[in-house]
XYZ file of C-alpha atoms in Angstrom:
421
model
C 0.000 0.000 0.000
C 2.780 2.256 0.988
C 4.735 1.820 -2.547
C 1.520 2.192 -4.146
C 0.764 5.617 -2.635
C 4.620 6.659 -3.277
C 3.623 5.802 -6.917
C 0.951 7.788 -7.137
C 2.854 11.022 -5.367
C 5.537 10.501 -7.807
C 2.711 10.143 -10.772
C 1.277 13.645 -9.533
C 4.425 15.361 -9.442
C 5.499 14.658 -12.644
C 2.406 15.550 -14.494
C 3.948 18.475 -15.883
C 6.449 16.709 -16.978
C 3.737 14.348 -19.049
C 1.551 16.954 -20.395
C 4.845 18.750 -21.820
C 5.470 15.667 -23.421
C 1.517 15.544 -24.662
C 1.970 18.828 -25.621
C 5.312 17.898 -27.654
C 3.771 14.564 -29.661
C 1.040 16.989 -30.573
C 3.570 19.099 -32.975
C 3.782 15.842 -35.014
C 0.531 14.645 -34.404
C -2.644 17.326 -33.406
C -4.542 14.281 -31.895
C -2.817 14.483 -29.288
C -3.488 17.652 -27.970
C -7.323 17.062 -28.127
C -9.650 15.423 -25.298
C -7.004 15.841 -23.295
C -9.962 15.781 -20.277
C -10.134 12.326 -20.841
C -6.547 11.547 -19.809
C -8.036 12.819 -16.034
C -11.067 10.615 -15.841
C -13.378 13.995 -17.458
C -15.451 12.412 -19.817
C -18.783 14.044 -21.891
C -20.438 10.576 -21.709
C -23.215 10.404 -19.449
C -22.635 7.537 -16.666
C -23.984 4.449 -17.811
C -25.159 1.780 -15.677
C -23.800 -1.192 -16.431
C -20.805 -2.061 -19.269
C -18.106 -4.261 -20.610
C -14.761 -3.067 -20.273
C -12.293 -4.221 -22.710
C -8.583 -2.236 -22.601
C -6.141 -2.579 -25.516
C -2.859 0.015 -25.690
C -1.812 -0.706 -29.137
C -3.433 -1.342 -32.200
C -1.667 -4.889 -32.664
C -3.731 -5.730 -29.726
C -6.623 -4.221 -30.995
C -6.582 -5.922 -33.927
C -6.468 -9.175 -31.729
C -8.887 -8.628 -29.382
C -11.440 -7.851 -32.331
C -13.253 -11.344 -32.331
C -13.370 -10.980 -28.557
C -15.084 -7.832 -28.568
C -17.423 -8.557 -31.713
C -18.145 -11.761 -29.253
C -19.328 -8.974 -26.166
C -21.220 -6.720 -28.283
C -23.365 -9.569 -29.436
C -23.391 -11.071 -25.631
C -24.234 -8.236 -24.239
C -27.029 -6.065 -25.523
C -27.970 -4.172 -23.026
C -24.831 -3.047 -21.390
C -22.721 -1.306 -24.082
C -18.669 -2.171 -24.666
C -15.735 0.441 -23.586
C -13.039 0.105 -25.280
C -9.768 2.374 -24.019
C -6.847 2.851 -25.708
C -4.333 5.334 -25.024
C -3.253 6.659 -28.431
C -5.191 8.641 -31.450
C -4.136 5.857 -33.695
C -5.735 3.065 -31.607
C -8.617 5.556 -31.356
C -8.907 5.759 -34.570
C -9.141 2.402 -35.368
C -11.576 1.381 -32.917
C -14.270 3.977 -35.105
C -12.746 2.495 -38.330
C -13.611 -1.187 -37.128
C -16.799 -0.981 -35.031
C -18.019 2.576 -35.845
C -20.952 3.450 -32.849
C -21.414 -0.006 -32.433
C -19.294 0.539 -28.964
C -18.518 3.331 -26.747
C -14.322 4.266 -26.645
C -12.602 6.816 -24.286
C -9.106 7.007 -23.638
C -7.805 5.310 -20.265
C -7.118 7.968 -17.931
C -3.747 8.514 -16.363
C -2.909 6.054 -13.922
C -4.066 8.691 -10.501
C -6.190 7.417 -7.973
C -9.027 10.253 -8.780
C -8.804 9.780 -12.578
C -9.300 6.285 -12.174
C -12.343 6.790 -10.132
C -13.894 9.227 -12.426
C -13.465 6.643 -14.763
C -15.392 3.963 -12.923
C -18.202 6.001 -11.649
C -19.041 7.068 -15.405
C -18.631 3.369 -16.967
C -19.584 1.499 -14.189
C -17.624 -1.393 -15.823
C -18.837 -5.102 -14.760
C -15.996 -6.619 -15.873
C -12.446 -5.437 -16.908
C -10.447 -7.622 -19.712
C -6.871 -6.077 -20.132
C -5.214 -6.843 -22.737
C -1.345 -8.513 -22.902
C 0.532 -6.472 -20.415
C -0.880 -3.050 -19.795
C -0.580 -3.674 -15.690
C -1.239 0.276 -14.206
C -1.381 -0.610 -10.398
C -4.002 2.249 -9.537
C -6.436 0.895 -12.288
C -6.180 -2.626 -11.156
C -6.447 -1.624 -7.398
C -9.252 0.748 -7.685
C -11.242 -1.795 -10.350
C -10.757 -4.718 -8.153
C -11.608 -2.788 -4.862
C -14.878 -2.271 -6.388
C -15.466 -6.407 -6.821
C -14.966 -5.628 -10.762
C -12.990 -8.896 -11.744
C -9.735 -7.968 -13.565
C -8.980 -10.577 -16.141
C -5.324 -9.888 -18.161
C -5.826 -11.825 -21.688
C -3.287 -12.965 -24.101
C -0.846 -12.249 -21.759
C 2.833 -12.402 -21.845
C 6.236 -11.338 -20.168
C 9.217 -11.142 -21.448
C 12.758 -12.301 -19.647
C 13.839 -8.762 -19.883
C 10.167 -7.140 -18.551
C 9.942 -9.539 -15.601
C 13.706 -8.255 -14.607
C 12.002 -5.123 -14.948
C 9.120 -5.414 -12.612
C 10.841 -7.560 -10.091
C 12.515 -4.133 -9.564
C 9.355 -2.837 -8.164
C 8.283 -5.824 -6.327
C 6.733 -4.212 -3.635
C 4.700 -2.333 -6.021
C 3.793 -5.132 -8.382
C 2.968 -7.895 -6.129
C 0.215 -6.002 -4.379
C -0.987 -5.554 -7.547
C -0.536 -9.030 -8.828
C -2.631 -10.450 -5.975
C -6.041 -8.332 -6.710
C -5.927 -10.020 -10.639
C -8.436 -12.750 -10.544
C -6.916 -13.876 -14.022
C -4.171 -13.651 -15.913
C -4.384 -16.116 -19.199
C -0.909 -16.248 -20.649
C 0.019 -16.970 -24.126
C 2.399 -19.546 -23.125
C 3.312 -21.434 -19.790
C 7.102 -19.480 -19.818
C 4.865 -16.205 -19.629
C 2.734 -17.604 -16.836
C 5.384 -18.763 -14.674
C 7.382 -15.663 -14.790
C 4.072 -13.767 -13.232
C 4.104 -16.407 -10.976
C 7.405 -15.712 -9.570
C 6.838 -12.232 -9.676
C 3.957 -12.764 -7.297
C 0.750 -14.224 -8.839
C -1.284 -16.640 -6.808
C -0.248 -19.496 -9.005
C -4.314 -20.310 -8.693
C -5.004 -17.249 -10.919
C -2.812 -18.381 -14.108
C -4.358 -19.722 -16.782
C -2.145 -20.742 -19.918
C -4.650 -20.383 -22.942
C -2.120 -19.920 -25.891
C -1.922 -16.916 -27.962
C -5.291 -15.144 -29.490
C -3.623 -13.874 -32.404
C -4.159 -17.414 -34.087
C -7.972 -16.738 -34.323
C -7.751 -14.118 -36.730
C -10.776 -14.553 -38.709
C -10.554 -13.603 -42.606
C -14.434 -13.418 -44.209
C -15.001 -13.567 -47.673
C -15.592 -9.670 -47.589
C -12.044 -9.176 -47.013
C -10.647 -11.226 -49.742
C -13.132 -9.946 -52.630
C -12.137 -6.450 -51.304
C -8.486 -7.755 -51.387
C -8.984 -8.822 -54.975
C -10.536 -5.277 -55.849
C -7.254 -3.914 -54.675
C -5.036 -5.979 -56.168
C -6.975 -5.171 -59.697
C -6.280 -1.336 -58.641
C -2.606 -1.985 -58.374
C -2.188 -4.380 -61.302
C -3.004 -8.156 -61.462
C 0.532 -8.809 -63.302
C 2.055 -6.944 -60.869
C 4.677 -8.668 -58.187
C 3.942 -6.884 -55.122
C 5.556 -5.885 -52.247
C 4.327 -4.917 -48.818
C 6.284 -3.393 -46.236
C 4.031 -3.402 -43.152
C 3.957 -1.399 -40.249
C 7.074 -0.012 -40.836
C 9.116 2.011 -38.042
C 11.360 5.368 -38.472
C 15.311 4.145 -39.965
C 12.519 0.813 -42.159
C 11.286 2.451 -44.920
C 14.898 3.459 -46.417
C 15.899 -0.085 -45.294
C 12.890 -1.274 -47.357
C 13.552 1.084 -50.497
C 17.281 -0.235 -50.434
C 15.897 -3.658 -50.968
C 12.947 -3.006 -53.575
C 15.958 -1.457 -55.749
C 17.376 -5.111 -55.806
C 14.586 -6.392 -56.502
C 13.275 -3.703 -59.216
C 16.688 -4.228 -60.836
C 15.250 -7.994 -61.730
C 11.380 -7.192 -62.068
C 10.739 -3.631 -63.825
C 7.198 -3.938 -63.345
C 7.311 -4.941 -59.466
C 5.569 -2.915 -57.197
C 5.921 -1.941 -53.658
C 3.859 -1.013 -50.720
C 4.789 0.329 -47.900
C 2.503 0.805 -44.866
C 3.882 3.032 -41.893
C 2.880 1.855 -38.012
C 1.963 5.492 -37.291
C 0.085 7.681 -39.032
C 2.126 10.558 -38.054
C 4.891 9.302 -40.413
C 3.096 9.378 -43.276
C 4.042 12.554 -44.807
C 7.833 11.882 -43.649
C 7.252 8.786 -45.332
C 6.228 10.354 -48.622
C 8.578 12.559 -48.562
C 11.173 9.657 -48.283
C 9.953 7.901 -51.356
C 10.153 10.401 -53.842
C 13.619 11.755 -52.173
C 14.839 8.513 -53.025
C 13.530 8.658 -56.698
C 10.238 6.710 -56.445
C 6.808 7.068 -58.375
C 4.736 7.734 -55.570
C 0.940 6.555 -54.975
C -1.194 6.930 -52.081
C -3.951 4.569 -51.062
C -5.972 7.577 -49.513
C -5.757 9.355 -53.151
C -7.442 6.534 -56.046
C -6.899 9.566 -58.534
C -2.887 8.695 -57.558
C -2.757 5.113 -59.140
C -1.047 4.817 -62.010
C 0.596 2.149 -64.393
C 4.143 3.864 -63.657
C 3.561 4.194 -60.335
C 6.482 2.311 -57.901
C 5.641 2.359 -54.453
C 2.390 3.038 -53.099
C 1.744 4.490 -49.285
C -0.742 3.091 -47.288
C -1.766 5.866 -45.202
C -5.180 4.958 -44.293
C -6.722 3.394 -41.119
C -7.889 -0.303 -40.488
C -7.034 -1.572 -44.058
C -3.968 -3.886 -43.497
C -5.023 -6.965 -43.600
C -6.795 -6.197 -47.014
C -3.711 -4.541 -48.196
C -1.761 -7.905 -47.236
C -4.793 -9.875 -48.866
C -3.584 -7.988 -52.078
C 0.198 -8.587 -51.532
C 2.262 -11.388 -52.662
C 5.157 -11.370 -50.310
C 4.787 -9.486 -46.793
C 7.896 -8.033 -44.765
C 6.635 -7.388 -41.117
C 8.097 -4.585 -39.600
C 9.295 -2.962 -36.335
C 12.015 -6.267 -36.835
C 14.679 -4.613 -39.080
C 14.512 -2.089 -36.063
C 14.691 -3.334 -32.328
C 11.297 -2.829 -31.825
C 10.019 -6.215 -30.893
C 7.808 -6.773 -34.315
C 4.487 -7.148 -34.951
C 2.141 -9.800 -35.931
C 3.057 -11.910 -38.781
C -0.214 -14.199 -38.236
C -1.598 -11.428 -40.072
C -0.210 -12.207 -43.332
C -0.081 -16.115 -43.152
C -3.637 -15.858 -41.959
C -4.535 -14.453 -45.738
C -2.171 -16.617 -47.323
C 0.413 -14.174 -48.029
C 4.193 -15.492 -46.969
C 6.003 -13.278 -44.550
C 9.426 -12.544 -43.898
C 10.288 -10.352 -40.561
C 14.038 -8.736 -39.298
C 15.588 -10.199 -36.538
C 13.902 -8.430 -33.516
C 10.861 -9.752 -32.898
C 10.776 -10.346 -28.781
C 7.309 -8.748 -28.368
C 6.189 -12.465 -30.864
C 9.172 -14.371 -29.944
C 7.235 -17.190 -29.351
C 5.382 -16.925 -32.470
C 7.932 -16.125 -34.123
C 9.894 -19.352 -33.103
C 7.013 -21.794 -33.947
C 6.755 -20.491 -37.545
C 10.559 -20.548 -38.161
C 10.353 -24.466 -36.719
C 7.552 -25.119 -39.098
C 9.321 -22.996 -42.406
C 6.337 -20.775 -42.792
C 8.340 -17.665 -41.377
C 11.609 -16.243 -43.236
C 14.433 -13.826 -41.115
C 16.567 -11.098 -42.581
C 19.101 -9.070 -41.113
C 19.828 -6.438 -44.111
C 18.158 -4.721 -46.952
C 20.279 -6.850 -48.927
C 18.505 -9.609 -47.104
C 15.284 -8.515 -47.262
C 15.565 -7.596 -50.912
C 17.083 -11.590 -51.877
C 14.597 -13.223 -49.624
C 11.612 -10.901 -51.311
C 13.045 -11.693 -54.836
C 13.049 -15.246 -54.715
C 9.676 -15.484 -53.365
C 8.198 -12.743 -56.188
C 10.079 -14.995 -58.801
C 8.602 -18.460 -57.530
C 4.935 -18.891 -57.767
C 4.916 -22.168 -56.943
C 6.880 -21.982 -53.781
C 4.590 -18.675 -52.806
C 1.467 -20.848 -52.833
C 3.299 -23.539 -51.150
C 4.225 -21.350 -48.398
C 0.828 -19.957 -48.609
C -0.853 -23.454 -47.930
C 1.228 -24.327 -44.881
C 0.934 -20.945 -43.215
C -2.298 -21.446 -43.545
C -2.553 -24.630 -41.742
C -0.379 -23.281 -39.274
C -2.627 -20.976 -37.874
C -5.736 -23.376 -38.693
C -4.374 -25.749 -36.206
C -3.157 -23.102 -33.599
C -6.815 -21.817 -33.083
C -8.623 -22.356 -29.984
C -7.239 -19.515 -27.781
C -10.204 -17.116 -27.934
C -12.538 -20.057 -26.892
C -10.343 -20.518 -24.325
C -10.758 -16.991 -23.288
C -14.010 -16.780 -23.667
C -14.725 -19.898 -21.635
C -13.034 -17.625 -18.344
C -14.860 -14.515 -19.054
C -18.279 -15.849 -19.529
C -17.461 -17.830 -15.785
C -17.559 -14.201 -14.575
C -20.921 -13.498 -15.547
């Protein structure tokens, strides 16, 4: 209790300190510096009485938590679905995916009053976290209120758990009021365990991220793209790309164009702040640009095309015809490469991918998942697959199976939440 209110003290006094840095993001992105009320718990919704309280910090997680929540909005009726993110991208893709069809706000700084605020207007009758977003004021003040905390899809790293186990006397306190926390994979679980989890509240129920579901909507609107950037076309796509990718990227797509004149690239940033740096990149380096937001911009001599839109990945990779995952090439940790095997497009990812380690291991084991370390690399690895139909749909057909037979998670998941009910 003690560390906990030394947390919070510290929290206060540096909230300068974080709305300077608000202020600051805003420069490169406005979004930021609007509903900044939120961030304190100050919210125009009226107080509902009753909802379902889903929490995702990223859009990767997002993304994978969308069956789940499509799952509660049909459950539930009556009460609506909160979804809280703490970014304008993630905010933005929770209206591109669901629209009105849920209420979103952003999570409020982790204070005792914000959080309270919070709770009194969303009166939330469950909480579902997802992965690792552990905020020891939200979890105390949700759980002191007999709201069951559930952490989904969960997972610690080697280097996080070093991390926290700095802070034990903060984090086991906080450990102790989570009535679940369903890890991707047992080495995640036991590592909360360790750090302080009653091991009676660990559930191992694999990784959600296999039960992406891909409707025939998706691929006829994939195939509509795909006319719109040229059937004969190889393509490229470079996604979620991080600042020091995209000229990592370009470097290899000049290999590659040096083989196949007519290939094309796409590359989609992770941010949509970068977009315009992006651009700007492209046709520094030479390029024929395109942008997916401008249809007017598509053109037969067109060589890269931007994807600086919202919420249209996966139909982007449904279009693709080799996929090079990004925030690897980088040491960001990667993102989701089930993405891409999951509409049969083959992926190849850099060399730092910790946050999917796991994943990432499993599909390397099984040859469905190619590594780089090198816009050389990734240009050779790209090539060979652009040249090779036959070995694209091969790869195709076992990445496919691959996250067929990995489903199960989300039913899993579900199976624990609905026990709260």
């Amino acid at each position: 209790m003690l560390a906990r209110w030394l947390y919070s003290v510290v929290f206060y006094l540096a909230i300068p300190v974080v709305l300077y840095r608000l202020h600051k993001r805003g420069k490169q992105n406005p979004a930021y510096r609007e509903r900044k009320a939120e961030r304190f718990g100050f919210y125009t919704q009226e107080p509902v009485e009753k909802s379902v309280w889903i929490h995702t910090v990223s859009v990767g997680e997002l993304i994978a938590a969308q069956p789940l929540i499509e799952q509660m909005i049909a459950e539930h009726e009556n009460n609506p679905v909160v979804i809280t993110t703490m970014t304008p991208t993630g905010s933005d893709q929770v209206r591109a995916i669901f629209g009105d069809r849920v209420l979103h706000v952003y999570l409020p700084y982790d204070l005792p009053d914000a959080m309270n605020r919070f709770l009194d207007t969303f009166n939330p009758i469950i909480s579902v976290v997802m992965e690792t977003e552990l905020w020891p004021n939200m979890i105390h003040y949700t759980s002191r209120r007999n709201i069951p905390v559930i952490v989904a899809n969960a997972r610690l790293s080697e280097k996080s758990a070093v991390g926290y186990g700095k802070v034990g006397l903060l984090v086991r306190p906080m450990l102790r009021e989570i009535s679940v926390i369903a890890a991707q994979a047992a080495p995640d679980g036991e590592r909360f365990v360790e750090l302080g989890l009653p091991p009676a509240s660990l559930k191992v129920t694999g990784t959600v991220k296999f039960d992406l579901t891909v409707d025939d909507k998706l691929k006829n609107t994939a195939a509509d793209l795909r006319a719109c950037w040229g059937k004969s076309r190889p393509v490229l796509i470079a996604a979620s790309t991080h600042e020091g990718e995209d000229i990592q990227v370009l470097d290899g797509f000049r290999l590659i164009q040096r083989q196949i004149e007519n290939a094309l690239l796409v590359i989609v940033p992770r941010h949509p702040e970068r977009f315009e740096s992006v651009a700007e990149l492209i046709e520094q380096q030479g390029w024929k640009l395109a942008r997916h937001s401008d249809p007017d911009s598509l053109s037969d001599d067109m060589n890269v095309v931007l994807g600086d839109t919202m919420g249209e990945l996966l139909r982007m990779l449904g279009a693709s015809d080799v996929a090079f995952i990004g925030g690897s090439l980088e040491p960001i940790g990667g993102h989701n490469m089930l993405e891409a095997l999951a509409v049969g497009t083959p992926a190849i990812t850099g060399p730092h991918v910790f946050n999917f380690q796991v994943v990432a291991d499993l599909l390397a084991e099984l040859g469905v998942l190619s590594t780089v370390t090198t816009s050389i690399g990734l240009g050779e690895a790209a090539l060979s697959l652009l040249q090779d139909q036959q070995a694209r749909a091969d790869l195709a057909e076992k990445g496919l199976k691959v996250v067929a037979d990995n489903r199960g998670a989300m039913a899993r998941l579900l199976f624990i939440i609905r026990s709260y009910f």
